[in-house]
Each structure stands twice: as structure tokens, then as C-alpha cells.
Amino acid sequence: MARVDGDGLTEAFLREPRRYTSHQVAEMAGVPVYRARRFWRALGFANVADDAVEFTDSDVEALRTMIGMVSSGVYDEEHVLLMARSLGRATARLAESQAELGVEELDQAGVPLADRPRAWRRRAERVVPDLARLLVYAWQRQLAAAAGRIAEQDMSAVRLSVGFADLVAFTRLSRQITGSELARLIDRFEGRSADIVTSTGGRVVKTLGDSVLFVADKAHVAAEIALRLVETPRAKGMPELRVGLASGPVIWRMGDVFGTTVNLASRLTALALPGTILAGPEMAEELEGDRAFLLREVNRLSVRGLGELAPFTVTRGAT
């Protein structure tokens, strides 16, 4: 919540004036300021000076909403804070990416730096209402899908197939091309990976620049995703990928996955050769007998933190 003085940018994006201090907001919400700040920090907002007029009516309403969730018994306070941290992380990344796209649009339009504040204000008036509607729409759709998947699921014993896909020699490549070329490469990789994962029936958990973590409810879906991922660079002029696959119990927490199965998929990715897929023994067992895939056992490998095991390469089988 850093004030940008003199140019009206903050108000342009907030779409309402800042009129309250942190103490005033806390008083209006009926909580001590230390408790209010705990919720703000969870959302990813830094503390501001006691006399700084940084808050709007929406800040008051948001704080009242979170306090109301606790007082009504819908959530306890720790769960509200967890939810707030999740929202803060997701929306911060979303906001950064949208701001970057806005800068690219202004660059392409040739807007001089001196004219950027005014251009940004005009852009805020045009895009913020539409983006707000799209954000709520996408979140509701995603929430409906997630609730449908886990409504009758024992979250302490979720079994999934997990995959890591990694761009080969990314560090070396990043030193050989320009920053803009690298950004375009990452955009193509993330966009294409998301298209393949979701259209095949999996779910993207997260992307990490040169890698993507995905999950699927069935082993054959994860294997098909992996094959499509490693096949894509050949046709798209992108660096080769390598993929590690594992099946087993996972821990879901705040939109992320953890546990030995996830660690195994990550370790196998690091051991896979360029353009290949390595699957753990349990994954291979679930794929056994599926003629769509050809499995070949490789020599036993030492997997850091997990001991020795004999993984399998996965290629296309009979069609």
C-alpha cells in the first residue's frame, strides 16, 4: 500500500479515494489495530505509518468480512489467515503479470516515459472493471471444480499421479539469448504446457519458469500429458523437455502438493535424459497392460533422499 504522490495512479486502480488511517480502519471494523495488521500482512500488504492516510472504504469492508467469517464460525481465525495468504500470493502474481502486460502495451504504442502516468490512468479506467469481473468469474469456476473433486474425498489420503516437466539446459540457454527472447520462450512454454495439461484432463499446480508441476487422477492421463509435452518442442522450435512421473499418496495444502510422491517425480526429472520420460515403479505398475504406452525398465538409479530404485522410460505404444 505505497502511496504514489501527485499522479493519481493509486486511486485510478483502486477506483475510490484513500481517506482513512490504519487505526481508523481498525476502529470501524471493531478490532485492535494489531489484529487488523495481522490480516493485512496475510494478504501481502506491508504495515504503514500510523498517520498515513492509505485506506479506502473497501479496506474497511474487507477487514469486516474477514472478522465476520471468524465471529460467525464459518472459519476459525487461523484458517481465515491461511485463506488470506493464499489470496495474497495468487493475486500478487496476477497483478504483477497484468502490470507487465500493460507496460508492454504502452511500449508497443510508443508512449514516452513522461506520459506514462496519464496513460496508466486511462488504462485503469478501461481495464480494471473488466478484469475484476473476469477474476471473480474464473475464481468461481475454479472453486466449483475444486469443490466437486474433493467434496467426498479424504484429504489425508489423496492418491494422484504427479508429473514434473523441465526445460533442458535452460540455464545455459538463458545466457545465450536476450531478456525479451527469454521472456517469450517462458511465455510459450507456460502457455503450451497449460494447454496440454488441462486439455488432456490434468491440472497445473504451479509453474516455476523453466518447469511445470502437474497432477492427474489417473496414471494414464499423466502419462499422456508427459508424452504430449515432450513431443511438442520438436514441432514448436523450443528446447527439449524431460519429465518425471510418480504415483502415490500426496498431501494437498493451500493449492500445492507435497510428499514423497512429489519428491520422487522431481528427482526423476533431474535424472531423465533430454526428450525422455522416467516413471517410478508404482506409476509403471499402474500403466502396465495399457497398450497406449511402452515401458522399459532402466538400470537401478540412486535417487537423492529416496534410495535406489529401478524406474521405467515411457514412450508411445501401439495405436
PDB file of C-alpha atoms in Angstrom:
ATOM      1  CA  MET A   1       0.000   0.000   0.000  1.00  0.00           C
ATOM      2  CA  ALA A   2       2.634   2.517  -1.011  1.00  0.00           C
ATOM      3  CA  ARG A   3       1.353   5.954  -1.913  1.00  0.00           C
ATOM      4  CA  VAL A   4       2.278   7.291  -5.347  1.00  0.00           C
ATOM      5  CA  ASP A   5       2.012  11.054  -4.786  1.00  0.00           C
ATOM      6  CA  GLY A   6       0.912  13.559  -7.331  1.00  0.00           C
ATOM      7  CA  ASP A   7      -0.155  11.373 -10.233  1.00  0.00           C
ATOM      8  CA  GLY A   8      -3.371   9.751  -9.002  1.00  0.00           C
ATOM      9  CA  LEU A   9      -2.309   6.286 -10.135  1.00  0.00           C
ATOM     10  CA  THR A  10      -3.252   4.506  -6.937  1.00  0.00           C
ATOM     11  CA  GLU A  11      -6.753   5.990  -6.869  1.00  0.00           C
ATOM     12  CA  ALA A  12      -7.147   5.189 -10.571  1.00  0.00           C
ATOM     13  CA  PHE A  13      -6.619   1.499  -9.920  1.00  0.00           C
ATOM     14  CA  LEU A  14      -8.386   1.378  -6.555  1.00  0.00           C
ATOM     15  CA  ARG A  15     -11.285   3.303  -8.107  1.00  0.00           C
ATOM     16  CA  GLU A  16     -12.014   5.089  -4.832  1.00  0.00           C
ATOM     17  CA  PRO A  17     -10.238   7.675  -2.665  1.00  0.00           C
ATOM     18  CA  ARG A  18      -7.963   6.884   0.255  1.00  0.00           C
ATOM     19  CA  ARG A  19      -9.406   8.514   3.342  1.00  0.00           C
ATOM     20  CA  TYR A  20      -8.538   6.512   6.498  1.00  0.00           C
ATOM     21  CA  THR A  21      -5.518   5.649   8.633  1.00  0.00           C
ATOM     22  CA  SER A  22      -4.884   2.104   9.852  1.00  0.00           C
ATOM     23  CA  HIS A  23      -6.219   2.994  13.312  1.00  0.00           C
ATOM     24  CA  GLN A  24      -9.411   4.417  11.829  1.00  0.00           C
ATOM     25  CA  VAL A  25      -9.990   1.311   9.723  1.00  0.00           C
ATOM     26  CA  ALA A  26      -9.413  -0.979  12.692  1.00  0.00           C
ATOM     27  CA  GLU A  27     -11.780   1.083  14.864  1.00  0.00           C
ATOM     28  CA  MET A  28     -14.501   0.998  12.184  1.00  0.00           C
ATOM     29  CA  ALA A  29     -14.120  -2.787  11.929  1.00  0.00           C
ATOM     30  CA  GLY A  30     -14.238  -3.135  15.704  1.00  0.00           C
ATOM     31  CA  VAL A  31     -10.820  -4.737  16.237  1.00  0.00           C
ATOM     32  CA  PRO A  32      -7.465  -3.644  17.696  1.00  0.00           C
ATOM     33  CA  VAL A  33      -5.045  -2.334  15.104  1.00  0.00           C
ATOM     34  CA  TYR A  34      -2.537  -5.147  15.793  1.00  0.00           C
ATOM     35  CA  ARG A  35      -5.192  -7.676  14.796  1.00  0.00           C
ATOM     36  CA  ALA A  36      -6.114  -5.707  11.684  1.00  0.00           C
ATOM     37  CA  ARG A  37      -2.475  -5.614  10.661  1.00  0.00           C
ATOM     38  CA  ARG A  38      -2.251  -9.375  11.052  1.00  0.00           C
ATOM     39  CA  PHE A  39      -4.945  -9.781   8.405  1.00  0.00           C
ATOM     40  CA  TRP A  40      -3.369  -7.161   6.118  1.00  0.00           C
ATOM     41  CA  ARG A  41       0.038  -8.855   6.320  1.00  0.00           C
ATOM     42  CA  ALA A  42      -1.592 -12.175   5.499  1.00  0.00           C
ATOM     43  CA  LEU A  43      -2.967 -10.584   2.328  1.00  0.00           C
ATOM     44  CA  GLY A  44       0.555  -9.433   1.471  1.00  0.00           C
ATOM     45  CA  PHE A  45       0.283  -5.764   2.442  1.00  0.00           C
ATOM     46  CA  ALA A  46       3.069  -4.102   4.416  1.00  0.00           C
ATOM     47  CA  ASN A  47       2.403  -2.088   7.564  1.00  0.00           C
ATOM     48  CA  VAL A  48       2.136   1.673   7.038  1.00  0.00           C
ATOM     49  CA  ALA A  49       2.787   4.576   9.385  1.00  0.00           C
ATOM     50  CA  ASP A  50       0.076   5.237  11.945  1.00  0.00           C
ATOM     51  CA  ASP A  51      -0.737   8.647  10.458  1.00  0.00           C
ATOM     52  CA  ALA A  52      -0.631   7.553   6.793  1.00  0.00           C
ATOM     53  CA  VAL A  53      -3.973   8.009   5.014  1.00  0.00           C
ATOM     54  CA  GLU A  54      -3.804   4.919   2.831  1.00  0.00           C
ATOM     55  CA  PHE A  55      -7.101   3.086   3.291  1.00  0.00           C
ATOM     56  CA  THR A  56     -10.430   3.155   1.488  1.00  0.00           C
ATOM     57  CA  ASP A  57     -13.986   2.086   2.210  1.00  0.00           C
ATOM     58  CA  SER A  58     -13.164  -1.234   0.522  1.00  0.00           C
ATOM     59  CA  ASP A  59     -10.370  -1.815   3.046  1.00  0.00           C
ATOM     60  CA  VAL A  60     -12.875  -1.358   5.841  1.00  0.00           C
ATOM     61  CA  GLU A  61     -15.316  -3.747   4.173  1.00  0.00           C
ATOM     62  CA  ALA A  62     -12.612  -6.381   3.547  1.00  0.00           C
ATOM     63  CA  LEU A  63     -11.483  -6.302   7.168  1.00  0.00           C
ATOM     64  CA  ARG A  64     -15.079  -6.542   8.389  1.00  0.00           C
ATOM     65  CA  THR A  65     -15.609  -9.511   6.064  1.00  0.00           C
ATOM     66  CA  MET A  66     -12.636 -11.433   7.432  1.00  0.00           C
ATOM     67  CA  ILE A  67     -13.562 -10.639  11.033  1.00  0.00           C
ATOM     68  CA  GLY A  68     -17.151 -11.656  10.290  1.00  0.00           C
ATOM     69  CA  MET A  69     -16.037 -15.046   8.962  1.00  0.00           C
ATOM     70  CA  VAL A  70     -14.355 -15.696  12.286  1.00  0.00           C
ATOM     71  CA  SER A  71     -17.129 -14.364  14.523  1.00  0.00           C
ATOM     72  CA  SER A  72     -19.826 -16.280  12.622  1.00  0.00           C
ATOM     73  CA  GLY A  73     -17.936 -19.550  12.988  1.00  0.00           C
ATOM     74  CA  VAL A  74     -17.561 -20.130   9.238  1.00  0.00           C
ATOM     75  CA  TYR A  75     -13.778 -20.375   9.787  1.00  0.00           C
ATOM     76  CA  ASP A  76     -11.515 -20.044  12.777  1.00  0.00           C
ATOM     77  CA  GLU A  77      -9.003 -17.213  12.658  1.00  0.00           C
ATOM     78  CA  GLU A  78      -6.056 -19.370  11.621  1.00  0.00           C
ATOM     79  CA  HIS A  79      -7.984 -20.678   8.625  1.00  0.00           C
ATOM     80  CA  VAL A  80      -9.005 -17.165   7.616  1.00  0.00           C
ATOM     81  CA  LEU A  81      -5.339 -16.155   7.770  1.00  0.00           C
ATOM     82  CA  LEU A  82      -4.368 -19.164   5.644  1.00  0.00           C
ATOM     83  CA  MET A  83      -7.038 -18.232   3.123  1.00  0.00           C
ATOM     84  CA  ALA A  84      -5.846 -14.622   3.129  1.00  0.00           C
ATOM     85  CA  ARG A  85      -2.247 -15.701   2.476  1.00  0.00           C
ATOM     86  CA  SER A  86      -3.408 -17.865  -0.401  1.00  0.00           C
ATOM     87  CA  LEU A  87      -5.387 -14.966  -1.868  1.00  0.00           C
ATOM     88  CA  GLY A  88      -2.483 -12.594  -1.368  1.00  0.00           C
ATOM     89  CA  ARG A  89       0.032 -14.840  -3.140  1.00  0.00           C
ATOM     90  CA  ALA A  90      -2.286 -15.591  -6.053  1.00  0.00           C
ATOM     91  CA  THR A  91      -3.448 -12.028  -6.622  1.00  0.00           C
ATOM     92  CA  ALA A  92       0.046 -10.557  -6.210  1.00  0.00           C
ATOM     93  CA  ARG A  93       1.346 -12.757  -9.001  1.00  0.00           C
ATOM     94  CA  LEU A  94      -1.711 -11.996 -11.102  1.00  0.00           C
ATOM     95  CA  ALA A  95      -1.321  -8.257 -10.569  1.00  0.00           C
ATOM     96  CA  GLU A  96       2.380  -8.320 -11.434  1.00  0.00           C
ATOM     97  CA  SER A  97       1.714 -10.176 -14.679  1.00  0.00           C
ATOM     98  CA  GLN A  98      -1.101  -7.819 -15.673  1.00  0.00           C
ATOM     99  CA  ALA A  99       1.035  -4.767 -14.912  1.00  0.00           C
ATOM    100  CA  GLU A 100       3.837  -6.209 -17.054  1.00  0.00           C
ATOM    101  CA  LEU A 101       1.415  -6.757 -19.921  1.00  0.00           C
ATOM    102  CA  GLY A 102       0.245  -3.166 -19.514  1.00  0.00           C
ATOM    103  CA  VAL A 103       3.837  -1.925 -19.785  1.00  0.00           C
ATOM    104  CA  GLU A 104       4.352  -3.994 -22.934  1.00  0.00           C
ATOM    105  CA  GLU A 105       1.247  -2.449 -24.473  1.00  0.00           C
ATOM    106  CA  LEU A 106       2.494   1.052 -23.692  1.00  0.00           C
ATOM    107  CA  ASP A 107       5.949   0.216 -25.072  1.00  0.00           C
ATOM    108  CA  GLN A 108       4.467  -1.110 -28.291  1.00  0.00           C
ATOM    109  CA  ALA A 109       2.350   2.019 -28.596  1.00  0.00           C
ATOM    110  CA  GLY A 110       5.484   4.149 -28.212  1.00  0.00           C
ATOM    111  CA  VAL A 111       4.238   6.064 -25.153  1.00  0.00           C
ATOM    112  CA  PRO A 112       7.126   8.169 -23.746  1.00  0.00           C
ATOM    113  CA  LEU A 113       8.048   7.672 -20.089  1.00  0.00           C
ATOM    114  CA  ALA A 114       6.934  11.211 -19.248  1.00  0.00           C
ATOM    115  CA  ASP A 115       3.427  10.413 -20.475  1.00  0.00           C
ATOM    116  CA  ARG A 116       3.161   7.042 -18.705  1.00  0.00           C
ATOM    117  CA  PRO A 117       1.219   8.191 -15.591  1.00  0.00           C
ATOM    118  CA  ARG A 118      -1.571   9.703 -17.674  1.00  0.00           C
ATOM    119  CA  ALA A 119      -1.612   6.662 -19.973  1.00  0.00           C
ATOM    120  CA  TRP A 120      -1.777   4.364 -16.956  1.00  0.00           C
ATOM    121  CA  ARG A 121      -4.757   6.276 -15.536  1.00  0.00           C
ATOM    122  CA  ARG A 122      -6.638   5.974 -18.832  1.00  0.00           C
ATOM    123  CA  ARG A 123      -5.781   2.284 -18.975  1.00  0.00           C
ATOM    124  CA  ALA A 124      -7.054   1.716 -15.437  1.00  0.00           C
ATOM    125  CA  GLU A 125     -10.403   3.278 -16.295  1.00  0.00           C
ATOM    126  CA  ARG A 126     -10.745   0.955 -19.279  1.00  0.00           C
ATOM    127  CA  VAL A 127      -9.469  -2.384 -17.993  1.00  0.00           C
ATOM    128  CA  VAL A 128      -9.991  -2.608 -14.206  1.00  0.00           C
ATOM    129  CA  PRO A 129     -13.787  -3.193 -14.299  1.00  0.00           C
ATOM    130  CA  ASP A 130     -13.437  -5.923 -16.947  1.00  0.00           C
ATOM    131  CA  LEU A 131     -10.522  -7.594 -15.160  1.00  0.00           C
ATOM    132  CA  ALA A 132     -12.433  -7.538 -11.874  1.00  0.00           C
ATOM    133  CA  ARG A 133     -15.380  -9.337 -13.479  1.00  0.00           C
ATOM    134  CA  LEU A 134     -13.103 -11.895 -15.139  1.00  0.00           C
ATOM    135  CA  LEU A 135     -11.262 -12.506 -11.868  1.00  0.00           C
ATOM    136  CA  VAL A 136     -14.469 -13.301  -9.977  1.00  0.00           C
ATOM    137  CA  TYR A 137     -15.771 -15.418 -12.868  1.00  0.00           C
ATOM    138  CA  ALA A 138     -12.586 -17.508 -13.151  1.00  0.00           C
ATOM    139  CA  TRP A 139     -12.320 -17.939  -9.373  1.00  0.00           C
ATOM    140  CA  GLN A 140     -15.930 -19.131  -9.049  1.00  0.00           C
ATOM    141  CA  ARG A 141     -15.469 -21.613 -11.883  1.00  0.00           C
ATOM    142  CA  GLN A 142     -12.243 -22.930 -10.364  1.00  0.00           C
ATOM    143  CA  LEU A 143     -13.830 -23.137  -6.903  1.00  0.00           C
ATOM    144  CA  ALA A 144     -16.785 -25.102  -8.269  1.00  0.00           C
ATOM    145  CA  ALA A 145     -14.439 -27.552  -9.986  1.00  0.00           C
ATOM    146  CA  ALA A 146     -12.230 -27.958  -6.913  1.00  0.00           C
ATOM    147  CA  ALA A 147     -15.177 -28.440  -4.572  1.00  0.00           C
ATOM    148  CA  GLY A 148     -16.603 -31.060  -6.898  1.00  0.00           C
ATOM    149  CA  ARG A 149     -13.334 -33.001  -6.863  1.00  0.00           C
ATOM    150  CA  ILE A 150     -12.766 -33.044  -3.114  1.00  0.00           C
ATOM    151  CA  ALA A 151     -16.264 -32.872  -1.599  1.00  0.00           C
ATOM    152  CA  GLU A 152     -16.268 -36.588  -0.747  1.00  0.00           C
ATOM    153  CA  GLN A 153     -12.521 -37.152  -0.656  1.00  0.00           C
ATOM    154  CA  ASP A 154     -10.429 -37.987   2.373  1.00  0.00           C
ATOM    155  CA  MET A 155      -7.829 -35.233   2.090  1.00  0.00           C
ATOM    156  CA  SER A 156      -5.447 -37.118   4.377  1.00  0.00           C
ATOM    157  CA  ALA A 157      -5.170 -39.968   1.852  1.00  0.00           C
ATOM    158  CA  VAL A 158      -5.253 -38.437  -1.634  1.00  0.00           C
ATOM    159  CA  ARG A 159      -3.658 -40.606  -4.316  1.00  0.00           C
ATOM    160  CA  LEU A 160      -2.594 -38.910  -7.536  1.00  0.00           C
ATOM    161  CA  SER A 161      -0.189 -39.190 -10.426  1.00  0.00           C
ATOM    162  CA  VAL A 162       2.314 -36.348 -10.324  1.00  0.00           C
ATOM    163  CA  GLY A 163       4.496 -35.014 -13.120  1.00  0.00           C
ATOM    164  CA  PHE A 164       7.369 -32.544 -13.391  1.00  0.00           C
ATOM    165  CA  ALA A 165       8.338 -31.232 -16.831  1.00  0.00           C
ATOM    166  CA  ASP A 166      11.608 -29.352 -17.114  1.00  0.00           C
ATOM    167  CA  LEU A 167      13.219 -27.413 -19.966  1.00  0.00           C
ATOM    168  CA  VAL A 168      16.615 -28.952 -20.753  1.00  0.00           C
ATOM    169  CA  ALA A 169      19.747 -26.763 -20.429  1.00  0.00           C
ATOM    170  CA  PHE A 170      17.651 -23.733 -19.505  1.00  0.00           C
ATOM    171  CA  THR A 171      20.432 -22.032 -17.519  1.00  0.00           C
ATOM    172  CA  ARG A 172      22.874 -22.213 -20.416  1.00  0.00           C
ATOM    173  CA  LEU A 173      20.234 -21.072 -22.875  1.00  0.00           C
ATOM    174  CA  SER A 174      19.303 -18.083 -20.687  1.00  0.00           C
ATOM    175  CA  ARG A 175      22.891 -16.794 -21.061  1.00  0.00           C
ATOM    176  CA  GLN A 176      22.777 -17.060 -24.853  1.00  0.00           C
ATOM    177  CA  ILE A 177      19.607 -15.105 -25.668  1.00  0.00           C
ATOM    178  CA  THR A 178      18.282 -11.667 -24.801  1.00  0.00           C
ATOM    179  CA  GLY A 179      15.939 -10.958 -21.911  1.00  0.00           C
ATOM    180  CA  SER A 180      12.986 -10.360 -24.223  1.00  0.00           C
ATOM    181  CA  GLU A 181      13.671 -13.603 -26.100  1.00  0.00           C
ATOM    182  CA  LEU A 182      13.863 -15.458 -22.801  1.00  0.00           C
ATOM    183  CA  ALA A 183      10.543 -13.948 -21.673  1.00  0.00           C
ATOM    184  CA  ARG A 184       8.865 -15.019 -24.921  1.00  0.00           C
ATOM    185  CA  LEU A 185      10.270 -18.528 -24.518  1.00  0.00           C
ATOM    186  CA  ILE A 186       8.879 -18.805 -20.979  1.00  0.00           C
ATOM    187  CA  ASP A 187       5.516 -17.458 -22.145  1.00  0.00           C
ATOM    188  CA  ARG A 188       5.346 -20.085 -24.910  1.00  0.00           C
ATOM    189  CA  PHE A 189       6.424 -22.861 -22.562  1.00  0.00           C
ATOM    190  CA  GLU A 190       3.943 -21.964 -19.814  1.00  0.00           C
ATOM    191  CA  GLY A 191       1.085 -21.368 -22.252  1.00  0.00           C
ATOM    192  CA  ARG A 192       1.639 -24.538 -24.236  1.00  0.00           C
ATOM    193  CA  SER A 193       2.156 -26.635 -21.089  1.00  0.00           C
ATOM    194  CA  ALA A 194      -1.063 -25.347 -19.538  1.00  0.00           C
ATOM    195  CA  ASP A 195      -2.975 -26.068 -22.753  1.00  0.00           C
ATOM    196  CA  ILE A 196      -1.682 -29.636 -22.904  1.00  0.00           C
ATOM    197  CA  VAL A 197      -2.221 -30.402 -19.220  1.00  0.00           C
ATOM    198  CA  THR A 198      -5.765 -29.047 -18.998  1.00  0.00           C
ATOM    199  CA  SER A 199      -6.968 -30.318 -22.386  1.00  0.00           C
ATOM    200  CA  THR A 200      -5.720 -33.820 -21.564  1.00  0.00           C
ATOM    201  CA  GLY A 201      -7.506 -33.922 -18.219  1.00  0.00           C
ATOM    202  CA  GLY A 202      -4.830 -32.908 -15.724  1.00  0.00           C
ATOM    203  CA  ARG A 203      -4.332 -29.860 -13.537  1.00  0.00           C
ATOM    204  CA  VAL A 204      -1.412 -27.449 -13.393  1.00  0.00           C
ATOM    205  CA  VAL A 205      -0.301 -26.999  -9.783  1.00  0.00           C
ATOM    206  CA  LYS A 206       2.353 -24.369 -10.481  1.00  0.00           C
ATOM    207  CA  THR A 207       4.950 -23.207 -12.952  1.00  0.00           C
ATOM    208  CA  LEU A 208       8.490 -22.252 -11.996  1.00  0.00           C
ATOM    209  CA  GLY A 209       9.770 -20.532 -15.111  1.00  0.00           C
ATOM    210  CA  ASP A 210      11.574 -23.462 -16.715  1.00  0.00           C
ATOM    211  CA  SER A 211       9.408 -26.213 -15.214  1.00  0.00           C
ATOM    212  CA  VAL A 212       5.791 -27.126 -14.603  1.00  0.00           C
ATOM    213  CA  LEU A 213       4.257 -29.319 -11.888  1.00  0.00           C
ATOM    214  CA  PHE A 214       1.016 -31.070 -12.802  1.00  0.00           C
ATOM    215  CA  VAL A 215      -1.238 -33.758 -11.366  1.00  0.00           C
ATOM    216  CA  ALA A 216      -3.849 -36.163 -12.714  1.00  0.00           C
ATOM    217  CA  ASP A 217      -6.302 -38.516 -11.070  1.00  0.00           C
ATOM    218  CA  LYS A 218      -5.242 -41.422 -13.310  1.00  0.00           C
ATOM    219  CA  ALA A 219      -1.804 -42.681 -14.304  1.00  0.00           C
ATOM    220  CA  HIS A 220      -2.678 -42.996 -17.996  1.00  0.00           C
ATOM    221  CA  VAL A 221      -3.757 -39.328 -18.080  1.00  0.00           C
ATOM    222  CA  ALA A 222      -0.455 -38.196 -16.544  1.00  0.00           C
ATOM    223  CA  ALA A 223       1.492 -40.382 -18.970  1.00  0.00           C
ATOM    224  CA  GLU A 224      -0.374 -38.969 -21.967  1.00  0.00           C
ATOM    225  CA  ILE A 225       0.302 -35.424 -20.732  1.00  0.00           C
ATOM    226  CA  ALA A 226       4.004 -36.237 -20.395  1.00  0.00           C
ATOM    227  CA  LEU A 227       4.178 -37.652 -23.928  1.00  0.00           C
ATOM    228  CA  ARG A 228       2.471 -34.621 -25.430  1.00  0.00           C
ATOM    229  CA  LEU A 229       4.791 -32.312 -23.516  1.00  0.00           C
ATOM    230  CA  VAL A 230       7.992 -33.963 -24.761  1.00  0.00           C
ATOM    231  CA  GLU A 231       6.629 -34.206 -28.308  1.00  0.00           C
ATOM    232  CA  THR A 232       5.681 -30.514 -28.533  1.00  0.00           C
ATOM    233  CA  PRO A 233       9.159 -28.895 -28.673  1.00  0.00           C
ATOM    234  CA  ARG A 234      10.048 -30.861 -31.796  1.00  0.00           C
ATOM    235  CA  ALA A 235       7.224 -29.146 -33.663  1.00  0.00           C
ATOM    236  CA  LYS A 236       7.435 -25.734 -31.973  1.00  0.00           C
ATOM    237  CA  GLY A 237      11.164 -24.948 -32.170  1.00  0.00           C
ATOM    238  CA  MET A 238      11.537 -24.987 -28.385  1.00  0.00           C
ATOM    239  CA  PRO A 239      14.217 -26.621 -26.205  1.00  0.00           C
ATOM    240  CA  GLU A 240      13.689 -30.263 -25.346  1.00  0.00           C
ATOM    241  CA  LEU A 241      11.842 -31.277 -22.203  1.00  0.00           C
ATOM    242  CA  ARG A 242      12.366 -34.095 -19.755  1.00  0.00           C
ATOM    243  CA  VAL A 243       9.620 -35.388 -17.482  1.00  0.00           C
ATOM    244  CA  GLY A 244       9.470 -37.343 -14.233  1.00  0.00           C
ATOM    245  CA  LEU A 245       6.300 -39.195 -13.222  1.00  0.00           C
ATOM    246  CA  ALA A 246       5.260 -40.823  -9.960  1.00  0.00           C
ATOM    247  CA  SER A 247       2.035 -42.196  -8.499  1.00  0.00           C
ATOM    248  CA  GLY A 248       1.096 -42.442  -4.862  1.00  0.00           C
ATOM    249  CA  PRO A 249      -0.248 -40.561  -1.856  1.00  0.00           C
ATOM    250  CA  VAL A 250       0.156 -36.781  -1.812  1.00  0.00           C
ATOM    251  CA  ILE A 251      -0.601 -34.019   0.640  1.00  0.00           C
ATOM    252  CA  TRP A 252      -2.753 -31.158  -0.671  1.00  0.00           C
ATOM    253  CA  ARG A 253      -2.267 -27.867   1.131  1.00  0.00           C
ATOM    254  CA  MET A 254      -3.371 -24.408   0.035  1.00  0.00           C
ATOM    255  CA  GLY A 255      -3.334 -25.303  -3.649  1.00  0.00           C
ATOM    256  CA  ASP A 256       0.070 -27.039  -3.562  1.00  0.00           C
ATOM    257  CA  VAL A 257       1.097 -30.690  -3.291  1.00  0.00           C
ATOM    258  CA  PHE A 258       3.752 -32.225  -1.075  1.00  0.00           C
ATOM    259  CA  GLY A 259       5.111 -35.571  -0.024  1.00  0.00           C
ATOM    260  CA  THR A 260       7.330 -38.432  -1.159  1.00  0.00           C
ATOM    261  CA  THR A 261       5.431 -38.911  -4.421  1.00  0.00           C
ATOM    262  CA  VAL A 262       6.051 -35.293  -5.421  1.00  0.00           C
ATOM    263  CA  ASN A 263       9.711 -35.544  -4.407  1.00  0.00           C
ATOM    264  CA  LEU A 264      10.138 -38.702  -6.489  1.00  0.00           C
ATOM    265  CA  ALA A 265       8.680 -37.080  -9.602  1.00  0.00           C
ATOM    266  CA  SER A 266      11.038 -34.130  -9.143  1.00  0.00           C
ATOM    267  CA  ARG A 267      14.102 -36.348  -8.628  1.00  0.00           C
ATOM    268  CA  LEU A 268      13.258 -38.477 -11.681  1.00  0.00           C
ATOM    269  CA  THR A 269      13.008 -35.353 -13.812  1.00  0.00           C
ATOM    270  CA  ALA A 270      16.564 -34.409 -12.874  1.00  0.00           C
ATOM    271  CA  LEU A 271      17.738 -37.929 -13.830  1.00  0.00           C
ATOM    272  CA  ALA A 272      15.853 -38.157 -17.140  1.00  0.00           C
ATOM    273  CA  LEU A 273      17.690 -37.655 -20.420  1.00  0.00           C
ATOM    274  CA  PRO A 274      16.582 -34.852 -22.758  1.00  0.00           C
ATOM    275  CA  GLY A 275      13.349 -35.711 -24.542  1.00  0.00           C
ATOM    276  CA  THR A 276      12.568 -38.666 -22.289  1.00  0.00           C
ATOM    277  CA  ILE A 277      10.111 -39.593 -19.544  1.00  0.00           C
ATOM    278  CA  LEU A 278      11.079 -41.501 -16.400  1.00  0.00           C
ATOM    279  CA  ALA A 279       8.329 -43.080 -14.299  1.00  0.00           C
ATOM    280  CA  GLY A 280       8.595 -44.509 -10.818  1.00  0.00           C
ATOM    281  CA  PRO A 281       7.810 -48.183 -10.120  1.00  0.00           C
ATOM    282  CA  GLU A 282       4.278 -47.562  -8.807  1.00  0.00           C
ATOM    283  CA  MET A 283       3.462 -45.415 -11.813  1.00  0.00           C
ATOM    284  CA  ALA A 284       4.785 -48.111 -14.145  1.00  0.00           C
ATOM    285  CA  GLU A 285       2.715 -50.731 -12.357  1.00  0.00           C
ATOM    286  CA  GLU A 286      -0.449 -48.703 -12.907  1.00  0.00           C
ATOM    287  CA  LEU A 287       0.388 -48.330 -16.614  1.00  0.00           C
ATOM    288  CA  GLU A 288       1.201 -51.999 -17.099  1.00  0.00           C
ATOM    289  CA  GLY A 289      -1.052 -53.618 -19.690  1.00  0.00           C
ATOM    290  CA  ASP A 290      -2.076 -50.287 -21.239  1.00  0.00           C
ATOM    291  CA  ARG A 291      -1.142 -50.692 -24.903  1.00  0.00           C
ATOM    292  CA  ALA A 292      -1.013 -46.922 -25.396  1.00  0.00           C
ATOM    293  CA  PHE A 293       2.330 -46.869 -23.571  1.00  0.00           C
ATOM    294  CA  LEU A 294       5.571 -48.783 -23.906  1.00  0.00           C
ATOM    295  CA  LEU A 295       7.524 -49.213 -20.671  1.00  0.00           C
ATOM    296  CA  ARG A 296      11.187 -50.161 -20.481  1.00  0.00           C
ATOM    297  CA  GLU A 297      12.952 -50.714 -17.172  1.00  0.00           C
ATOM    298  CA  VAL A 298      16.289 -48.951 -16.862  1.00  0.00           C
ATOM    299  CA  ASN A 299      19.223 -49.691 -14.589  1.00  0.00           C
ATOM    300  CA  ARG A 300      18.740 -49.018 -10.926  1.00  0.00           C
ATOM    301  CA  LEU A 301      19.403 -45.402 -10.019  1.00  0.00           C
ATOM    302  CA  SER A 302      20.279 -43.745  -6.762  1.00  0.00           C
ATOM    303  CA  VAL A 303      17.560 -41.181  -6.102  1.00  0.00           C
ATOM    304  CA  ARG A 304      18.637 -38.496  -3.646  1.00  0.00           C
ATOM    305  CA  GLY A 305      16.761 -38.841  -0.380  1.00  0.00           C
ATOM    306  CA  LEU A 306      14.808 -41.884  -1.580  1.00  0.00           C
ATOM    307  CA  GLY A 307      17.446 -44.590  -2.024  1.00  0.00           C
ATOM    308  CA  GLU A 308      17.825 -46.881  -5.027  1.00  0.00           C
ATOM    309  CA  LEU A 309      15.009 -47.822  -7.391  1.00  0.00           C
ATOM    310  CA  ALA A 310      14.512 -49.051 -10.944  1.00  0.00           C
ATOM    311  CA  PRO A 311      12.470 -46.531 -12.929  1.00  0.00           C
ATOM    312  CA  PHE A 312      10.953 -47.033 -16.371  1.00  0.00           C
ATOM    313  CA  THR A 313      11.093 -44.991 -19.530  1.00  0.00           C
ATOM    314  CA  VAL A 314       7.690 -44.246 -21.051  1.00  0.00           C
ATOM    315  CA  THR A 315       7.177 -43.992 -24.814  1.00  0.00           C
ATOM    316  CA  ARG A 316       4.181 -44.372 -27.110  1.00  0.00           C
ATOM    317  CA  GLY A 317       2.907 -47.857 -27.604  1.00  0.00           C
ATOM    318  CA  ALA A 318       0.614 -49.385 -30.190  1.00  0.00           C
ATOM    319  CA  THR A 319      -2.082 -47.112 -31.575  1.00  0.00           C
TER     320      THR A 319
END
